[in-house]
Coordinates of C-alpha atoms and ligand atoms in Angstrom, one line a residue:
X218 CA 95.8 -24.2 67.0
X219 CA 96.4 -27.0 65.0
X220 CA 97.7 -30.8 65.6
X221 CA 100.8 -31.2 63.5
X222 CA 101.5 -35.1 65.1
X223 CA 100.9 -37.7 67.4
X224 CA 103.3 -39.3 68.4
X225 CA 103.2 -42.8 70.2
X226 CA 106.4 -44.4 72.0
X227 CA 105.9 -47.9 73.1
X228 CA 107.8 -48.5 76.9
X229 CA 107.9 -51.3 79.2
X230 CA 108.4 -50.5 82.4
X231 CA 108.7 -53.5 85.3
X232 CA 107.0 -53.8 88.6
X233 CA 109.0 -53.1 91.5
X234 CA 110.3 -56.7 93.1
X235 CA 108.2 -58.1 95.5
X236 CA 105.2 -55.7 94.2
X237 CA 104.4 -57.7 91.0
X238 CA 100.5 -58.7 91.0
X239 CA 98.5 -61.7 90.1
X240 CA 94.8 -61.8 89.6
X241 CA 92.4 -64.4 88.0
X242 CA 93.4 -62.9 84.4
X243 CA 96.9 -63.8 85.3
X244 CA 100.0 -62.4 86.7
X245 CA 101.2 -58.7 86.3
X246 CA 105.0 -58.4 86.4
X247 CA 106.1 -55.2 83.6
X248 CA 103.8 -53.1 81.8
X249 CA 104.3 -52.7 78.0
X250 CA 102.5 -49.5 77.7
X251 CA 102.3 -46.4 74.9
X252 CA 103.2 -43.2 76.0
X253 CA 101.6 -40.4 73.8
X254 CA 102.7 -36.8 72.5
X255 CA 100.3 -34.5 70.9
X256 CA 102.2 -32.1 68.9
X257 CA 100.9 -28.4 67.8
X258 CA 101.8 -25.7 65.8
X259 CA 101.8 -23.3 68.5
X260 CA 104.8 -25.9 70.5
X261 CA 102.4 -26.9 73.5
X262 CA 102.2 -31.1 73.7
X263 CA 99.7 -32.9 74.9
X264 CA 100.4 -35.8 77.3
X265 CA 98.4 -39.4 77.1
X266 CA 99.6 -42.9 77.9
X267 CA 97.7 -45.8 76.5
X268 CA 97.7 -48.1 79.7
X269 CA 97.2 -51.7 78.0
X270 CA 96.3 -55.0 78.8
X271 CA 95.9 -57.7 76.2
X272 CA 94.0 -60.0 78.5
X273 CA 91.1 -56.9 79.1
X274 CA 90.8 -55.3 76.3
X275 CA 92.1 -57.0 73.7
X276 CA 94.8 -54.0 72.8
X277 CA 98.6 -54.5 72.7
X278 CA 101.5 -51.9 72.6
X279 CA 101.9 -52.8 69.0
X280 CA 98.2 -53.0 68.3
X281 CA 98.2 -49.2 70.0
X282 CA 101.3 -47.7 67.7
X283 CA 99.2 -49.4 64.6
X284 CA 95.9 -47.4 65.8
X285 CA 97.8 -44.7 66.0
X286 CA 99.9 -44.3 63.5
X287 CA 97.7 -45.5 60.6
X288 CA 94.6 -44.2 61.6
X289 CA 94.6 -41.6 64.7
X290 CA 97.1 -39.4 63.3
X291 CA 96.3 -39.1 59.9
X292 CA 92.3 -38.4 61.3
X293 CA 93.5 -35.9 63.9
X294 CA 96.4 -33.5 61.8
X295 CA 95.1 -30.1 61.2
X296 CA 92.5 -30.3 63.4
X297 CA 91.7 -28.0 66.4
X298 CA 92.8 -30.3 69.9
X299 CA 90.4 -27.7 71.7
X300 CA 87.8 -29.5 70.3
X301 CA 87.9 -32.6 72.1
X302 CA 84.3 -33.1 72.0
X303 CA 84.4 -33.0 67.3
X304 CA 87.0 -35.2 67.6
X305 CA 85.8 -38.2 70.2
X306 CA 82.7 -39.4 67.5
X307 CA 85.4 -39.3 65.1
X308 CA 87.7 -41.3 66.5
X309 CA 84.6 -44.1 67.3
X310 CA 83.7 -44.0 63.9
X311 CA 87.2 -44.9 62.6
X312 CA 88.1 -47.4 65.1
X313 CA 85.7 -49.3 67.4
X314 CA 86.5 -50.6 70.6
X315 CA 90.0 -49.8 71.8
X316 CA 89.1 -47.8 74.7
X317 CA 93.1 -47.2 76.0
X318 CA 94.4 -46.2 72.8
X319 CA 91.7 -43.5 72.2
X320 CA 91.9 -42.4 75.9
X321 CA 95.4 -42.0 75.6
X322 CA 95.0 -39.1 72.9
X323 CA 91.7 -37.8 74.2
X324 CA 93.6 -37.2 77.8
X325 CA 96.2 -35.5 75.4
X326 CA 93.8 -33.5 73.8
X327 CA 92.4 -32.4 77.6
X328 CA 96.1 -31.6 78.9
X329 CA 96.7 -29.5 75.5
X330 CA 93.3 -27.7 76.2
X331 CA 94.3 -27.1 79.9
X332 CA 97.8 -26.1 78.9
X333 CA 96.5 -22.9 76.4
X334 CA 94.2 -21.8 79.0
X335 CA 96.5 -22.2 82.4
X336 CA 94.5 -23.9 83.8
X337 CA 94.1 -27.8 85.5
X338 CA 91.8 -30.1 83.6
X339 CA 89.9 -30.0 86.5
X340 CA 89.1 -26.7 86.5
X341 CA 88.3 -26.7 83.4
X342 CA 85.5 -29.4 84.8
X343 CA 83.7 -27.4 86.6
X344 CA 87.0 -27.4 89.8
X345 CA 88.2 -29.3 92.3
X346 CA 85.5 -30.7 94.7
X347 CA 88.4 -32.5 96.6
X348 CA 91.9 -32.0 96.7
X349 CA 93.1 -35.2 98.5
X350 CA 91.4 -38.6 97.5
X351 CA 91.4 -41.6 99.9
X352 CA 93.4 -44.9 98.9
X353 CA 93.5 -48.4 99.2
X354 CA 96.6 -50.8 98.5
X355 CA 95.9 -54.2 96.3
X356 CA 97.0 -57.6 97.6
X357 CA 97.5 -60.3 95.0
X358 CA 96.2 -63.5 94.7
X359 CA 98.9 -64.9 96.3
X360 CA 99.3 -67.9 98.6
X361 CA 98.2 -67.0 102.1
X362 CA 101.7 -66.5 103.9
X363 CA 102.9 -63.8 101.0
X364 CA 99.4 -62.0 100.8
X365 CA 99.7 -61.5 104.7
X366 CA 103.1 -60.8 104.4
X367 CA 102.3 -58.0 101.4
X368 CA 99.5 -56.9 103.2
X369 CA 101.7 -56.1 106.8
X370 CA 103.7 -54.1 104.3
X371 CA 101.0 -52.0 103.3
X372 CA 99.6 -51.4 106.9
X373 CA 102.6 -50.9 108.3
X374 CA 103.5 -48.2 105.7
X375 CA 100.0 -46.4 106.9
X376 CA 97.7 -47.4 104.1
X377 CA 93.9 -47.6 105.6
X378 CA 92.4 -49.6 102.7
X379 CA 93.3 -52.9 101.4
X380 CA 91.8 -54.8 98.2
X381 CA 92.7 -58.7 98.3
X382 CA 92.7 -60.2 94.8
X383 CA 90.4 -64.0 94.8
X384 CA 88.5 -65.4 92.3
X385 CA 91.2 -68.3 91.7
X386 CA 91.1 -71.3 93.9
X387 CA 88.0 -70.8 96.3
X388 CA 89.9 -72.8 99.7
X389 CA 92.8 -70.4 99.4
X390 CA 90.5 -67.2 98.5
X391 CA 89.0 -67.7 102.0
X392 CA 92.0 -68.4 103.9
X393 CA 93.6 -65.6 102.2
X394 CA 90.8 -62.4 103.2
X395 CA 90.1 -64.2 106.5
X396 CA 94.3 -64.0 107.3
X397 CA 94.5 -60.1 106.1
X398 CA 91.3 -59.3 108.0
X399 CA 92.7 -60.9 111.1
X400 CA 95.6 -59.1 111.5
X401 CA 93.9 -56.1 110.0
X402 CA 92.6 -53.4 112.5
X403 CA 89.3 -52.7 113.2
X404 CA 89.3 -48.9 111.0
X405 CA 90.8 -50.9 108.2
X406 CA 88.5 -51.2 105.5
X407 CA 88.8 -54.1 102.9
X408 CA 86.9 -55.3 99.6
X409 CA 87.8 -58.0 96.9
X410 CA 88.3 -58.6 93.6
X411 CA 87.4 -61.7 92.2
X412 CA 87.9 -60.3 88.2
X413 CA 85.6 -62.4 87.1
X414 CA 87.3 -65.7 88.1
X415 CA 84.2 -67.6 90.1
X416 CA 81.8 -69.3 88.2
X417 CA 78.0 -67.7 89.5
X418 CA 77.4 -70.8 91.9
X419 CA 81.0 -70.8 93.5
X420 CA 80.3 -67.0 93.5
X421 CA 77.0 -67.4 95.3
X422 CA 78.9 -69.8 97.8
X423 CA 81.9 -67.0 98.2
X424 CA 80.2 -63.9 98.9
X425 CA 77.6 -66.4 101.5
X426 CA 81.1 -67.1 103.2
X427 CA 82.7 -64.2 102.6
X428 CA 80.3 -62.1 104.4
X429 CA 81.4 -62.6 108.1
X430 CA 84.6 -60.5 106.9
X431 CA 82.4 -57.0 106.5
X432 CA 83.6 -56.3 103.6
X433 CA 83.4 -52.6 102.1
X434 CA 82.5 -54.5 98.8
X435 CA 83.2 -57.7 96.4
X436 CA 84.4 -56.6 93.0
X437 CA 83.4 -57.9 89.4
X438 CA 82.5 -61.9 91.0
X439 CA 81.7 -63.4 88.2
X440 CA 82.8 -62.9 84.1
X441 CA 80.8 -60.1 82.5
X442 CA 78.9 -62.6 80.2
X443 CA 75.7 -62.5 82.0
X444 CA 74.0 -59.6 83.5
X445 CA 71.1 -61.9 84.8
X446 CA 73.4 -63.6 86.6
X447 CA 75.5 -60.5 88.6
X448 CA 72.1 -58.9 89.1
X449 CA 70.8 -62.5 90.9
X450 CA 73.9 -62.3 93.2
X451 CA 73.6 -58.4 94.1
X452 CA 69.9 -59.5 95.0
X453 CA 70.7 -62.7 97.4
X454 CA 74.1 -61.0 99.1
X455 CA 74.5 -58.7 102.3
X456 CA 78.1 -57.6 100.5
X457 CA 78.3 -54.8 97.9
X458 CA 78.6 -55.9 94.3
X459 CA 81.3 -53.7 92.3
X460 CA 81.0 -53.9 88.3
X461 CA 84.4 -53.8 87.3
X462 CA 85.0 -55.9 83.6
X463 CA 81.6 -55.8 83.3
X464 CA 81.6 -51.6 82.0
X465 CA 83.2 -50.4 79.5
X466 CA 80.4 -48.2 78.0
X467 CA 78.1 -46.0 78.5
X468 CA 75.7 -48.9 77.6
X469 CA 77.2 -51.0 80.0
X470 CA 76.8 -48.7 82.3
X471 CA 73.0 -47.9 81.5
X472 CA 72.5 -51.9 81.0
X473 CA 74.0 -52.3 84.6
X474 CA 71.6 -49.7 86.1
X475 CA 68.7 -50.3 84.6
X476 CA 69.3 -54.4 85.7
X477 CA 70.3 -53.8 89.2
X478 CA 73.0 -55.3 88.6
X479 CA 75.9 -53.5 90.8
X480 CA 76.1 -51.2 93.3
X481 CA 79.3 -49.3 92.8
X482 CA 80.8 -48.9 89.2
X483 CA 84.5 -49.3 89.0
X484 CA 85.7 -46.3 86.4
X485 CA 88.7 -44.9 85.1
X486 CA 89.3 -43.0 81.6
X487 CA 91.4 -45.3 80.2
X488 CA 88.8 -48.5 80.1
X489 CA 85.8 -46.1 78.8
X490 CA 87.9 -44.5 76.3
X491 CA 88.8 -41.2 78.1
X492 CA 88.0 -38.7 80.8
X493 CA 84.7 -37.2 78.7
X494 CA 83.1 -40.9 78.5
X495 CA 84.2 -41.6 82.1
X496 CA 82.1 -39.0 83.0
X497 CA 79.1 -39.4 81.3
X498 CA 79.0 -43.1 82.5
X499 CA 79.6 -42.2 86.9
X500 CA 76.7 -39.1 85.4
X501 CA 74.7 -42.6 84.5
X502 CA 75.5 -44.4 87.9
X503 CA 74.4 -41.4 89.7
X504 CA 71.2 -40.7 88.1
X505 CA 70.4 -44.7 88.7
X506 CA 71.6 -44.2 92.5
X507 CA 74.9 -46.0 92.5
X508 CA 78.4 -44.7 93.8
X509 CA 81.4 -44.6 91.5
X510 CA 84.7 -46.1 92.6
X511 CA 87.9 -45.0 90.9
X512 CA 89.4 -48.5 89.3
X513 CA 92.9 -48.8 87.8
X514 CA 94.7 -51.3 85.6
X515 CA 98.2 -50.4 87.0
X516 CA 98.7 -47.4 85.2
X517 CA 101.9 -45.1 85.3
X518 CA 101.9 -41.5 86.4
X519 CA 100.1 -40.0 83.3
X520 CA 97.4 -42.5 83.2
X521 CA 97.3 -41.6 87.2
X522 CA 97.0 -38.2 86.5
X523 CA 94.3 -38.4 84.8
X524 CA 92.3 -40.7 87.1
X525 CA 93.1 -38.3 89.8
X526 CA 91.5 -35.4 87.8
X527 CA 88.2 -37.0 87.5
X528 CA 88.2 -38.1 91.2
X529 CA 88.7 -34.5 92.1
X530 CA 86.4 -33.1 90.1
X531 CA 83.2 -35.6 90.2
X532 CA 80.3 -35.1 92.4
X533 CA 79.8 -39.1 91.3
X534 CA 82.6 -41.0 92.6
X535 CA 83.0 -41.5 95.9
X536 CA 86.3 -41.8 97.5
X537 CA 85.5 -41.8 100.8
X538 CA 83.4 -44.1 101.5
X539 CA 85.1 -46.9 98.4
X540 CA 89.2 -45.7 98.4
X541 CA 90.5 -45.1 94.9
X542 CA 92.7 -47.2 93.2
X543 CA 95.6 -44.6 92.5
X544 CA 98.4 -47.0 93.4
X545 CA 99.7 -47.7 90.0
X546 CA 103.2 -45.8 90.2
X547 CA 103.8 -47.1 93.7
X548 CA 104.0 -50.3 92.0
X549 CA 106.0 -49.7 89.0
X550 CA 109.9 -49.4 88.7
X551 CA 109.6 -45.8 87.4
X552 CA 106.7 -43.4 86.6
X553 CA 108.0 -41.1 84.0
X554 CA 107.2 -38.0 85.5
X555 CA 109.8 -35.5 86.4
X556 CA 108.0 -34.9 89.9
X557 CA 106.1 -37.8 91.2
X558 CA 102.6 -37.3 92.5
X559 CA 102.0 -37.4 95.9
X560 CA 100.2 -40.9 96.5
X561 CA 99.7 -42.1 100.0
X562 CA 99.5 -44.2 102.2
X563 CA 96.1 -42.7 102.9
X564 CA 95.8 -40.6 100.2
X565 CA 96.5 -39.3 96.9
X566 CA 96.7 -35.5 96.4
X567 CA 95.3 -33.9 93.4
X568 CA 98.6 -32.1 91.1
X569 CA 97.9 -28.2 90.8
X570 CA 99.6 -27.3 87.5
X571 CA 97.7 -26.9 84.0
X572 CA 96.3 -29.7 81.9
X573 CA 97.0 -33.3 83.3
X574 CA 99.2 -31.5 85.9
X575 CA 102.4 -33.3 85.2
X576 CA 105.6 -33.2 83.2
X577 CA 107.0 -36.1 81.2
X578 CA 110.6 -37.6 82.4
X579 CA 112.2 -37.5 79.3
X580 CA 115.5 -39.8 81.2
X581 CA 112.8 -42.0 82.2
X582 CA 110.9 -42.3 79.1
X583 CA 114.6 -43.2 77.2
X584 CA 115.5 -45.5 79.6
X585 CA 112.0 -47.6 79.3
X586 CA 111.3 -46.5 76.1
X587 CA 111.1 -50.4 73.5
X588 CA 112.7 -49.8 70.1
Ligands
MG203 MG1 88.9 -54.9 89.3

């Protein structure tokens, strides 16, 4: 089999209203994402969407069609899409960094490979070690009176798991997770995300007054720039540290580890570059003795689809104990799938058909689709 092109279709697809997001990068209200087609000469496509986010990794939907177009699919024609582990050091060597564009065609490449065989990408990884995966909601870094208000939503809806968003002004981060976790029952489990908005003093400070809240864990407190500086914090507090912006690589990873810096390490294929890297980093985190948490930058149900493989199929990440962020369609407008994946409120269930497990909403994809 042979790739005969790869085709990349920039959408922009808007939050649902009332469920647009803000952290410390900023505020998340549509998502101008790349859908990508893998074409072959025997007429199976591969499915990959490039879920991107100037303000984390530096990639834009134009910046993704350029990759593509100029570089990616010139590289890739003729070649084999079976042979996902020939063509992953090539695409590194073309083009560094970029981890969403290439994860977008490598998770193409995996649902081509699953498609000729019949099989689901993740048993083609060895098979399903769960086929539901726990959940949490995220609550934005809102003023207190529409976090609580968001947050009754998601409870009342059933969710079990709630993320609150901080790491802006430190007065209305505590307000903000002291109001949720008051109205919060006592088997609801909640963590935060500060995305790197505290500076490491503040931080120190937060998680010191954070702490009477039990939190299942504090997420990514302070900018990635120092390692020194997460590891110091992990040291001197009773919550959880979560390395979220602070992996990318397997480096990161190893560099994280090896500093005791974390204690969970956020992952999902599209920040490491695909589902193969992904791997090899929570095989990193487990080999250092740290769990792996399924993270998520809002993706649609492709991107999803892929997280949801790996969180079925890894010994490494653990669900249950930190819920997966596999919430992305449930905040988005559409998810361009022509049967929507089952997601919560407690959990997400695995799909069961081959590759990537999902079909491409071609009505959708016009509709949204940025010419
Ligand atoms: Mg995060």
């Amino acid at each position: 089999m042979k790739i005969l092109n790869i085709e990349a279709i920039p959408i922009l697809v808007p939050l649902k209203q009332g469920l647009t997001t803000k952290t410390a990068h900023g505020e998340h209200i549509d998502s101008p994402y790349v859908i990508v087609r893998i074409h072959t000469d025997e007429g199976l496509v591969g499915l990959g969407e490039a879920t991107l986010a100037p303000r984390w990794s530096g990639e834009t939907s134009a910046s993704c069609v350029a990759a593509i177009e100029q570089i990616f699919n010139p590289l890739l024609i003729g070649k084999d899409p079976t042979r996902i582990n020939q063509i992953r050091p090539l695409m590194d060597k073309a083009l560094v960094h970029n981890p969403f564009t290439k994860a977008a065609i490598e998770m193409g490449l995996w649902d081509i490979t699953g498609k000729t065989v019949g099989k689901s990408l993740c048993e083609l990884l060895g098979g399903a070690i769960h086929t539901e995966i726990p959940i949490k909601m995220v609550v934005g870094a809102f003023p207190v009176e529409k976090a609580v208000a968001l947050a009754e939503k998601f409870l009342g809806w059933g969710v079990l798991s709630l993320k609150v968003k901080v790491g802006l002004d430190p007065y209305e981060d505590i307000e903000r997770v002291s109001a949720i976790h008051a109205i919060a029952d006592r088997n609801i489990t909640i963590g935060v995300d500060a995305n790197g908005g505290w500076k490491p003093t503040i931080a120190r400070d937060m998680l010191n007054r954070l702490a009477k809240f039990d939190l299942l864990f504090a997420e990514q407190p302070i900018a990635p720039t120092s390692i020194e500086s997460l590891a110091e914090l992990r040291e001197n507090s009773n919550i959880p540290i979560m390395a979220d912006e602070s992996v990318f690589t397997l480096s990161d990873a190893w560099n994280i580890c090896t500093n005791n810096a974390a204690d969970i390490l956020s992952i999902y294929p599209g920040k490491h570059g695909g589902i193969s890297n992904t791997l090899e980093i929570a095989n990193v985190a487990y080999a250092a003795g740290l769990n792996c948490h399924i993270g998520s930058n809002l993706e649609l149900g492709i991107g999803t689809a892929a997280m949801l493989q790996v969180a079925a199929t890894s010994n490494c990440v653990d669900s249950k104990s930190f819920p997966a962020d596999l919430i992305g369609p449930l905040y988005h407008e559409a998810d361009l799938l022509r049967t929507p994946l089952k997601l919560g409120p407690e959990v997400a269930k695995i799909p069961e058909g081959p590759g990537l497990g999902i079909e491409l909403d071609e009505e959708q994809l016009e509709q949204f689709r940025v010419n």
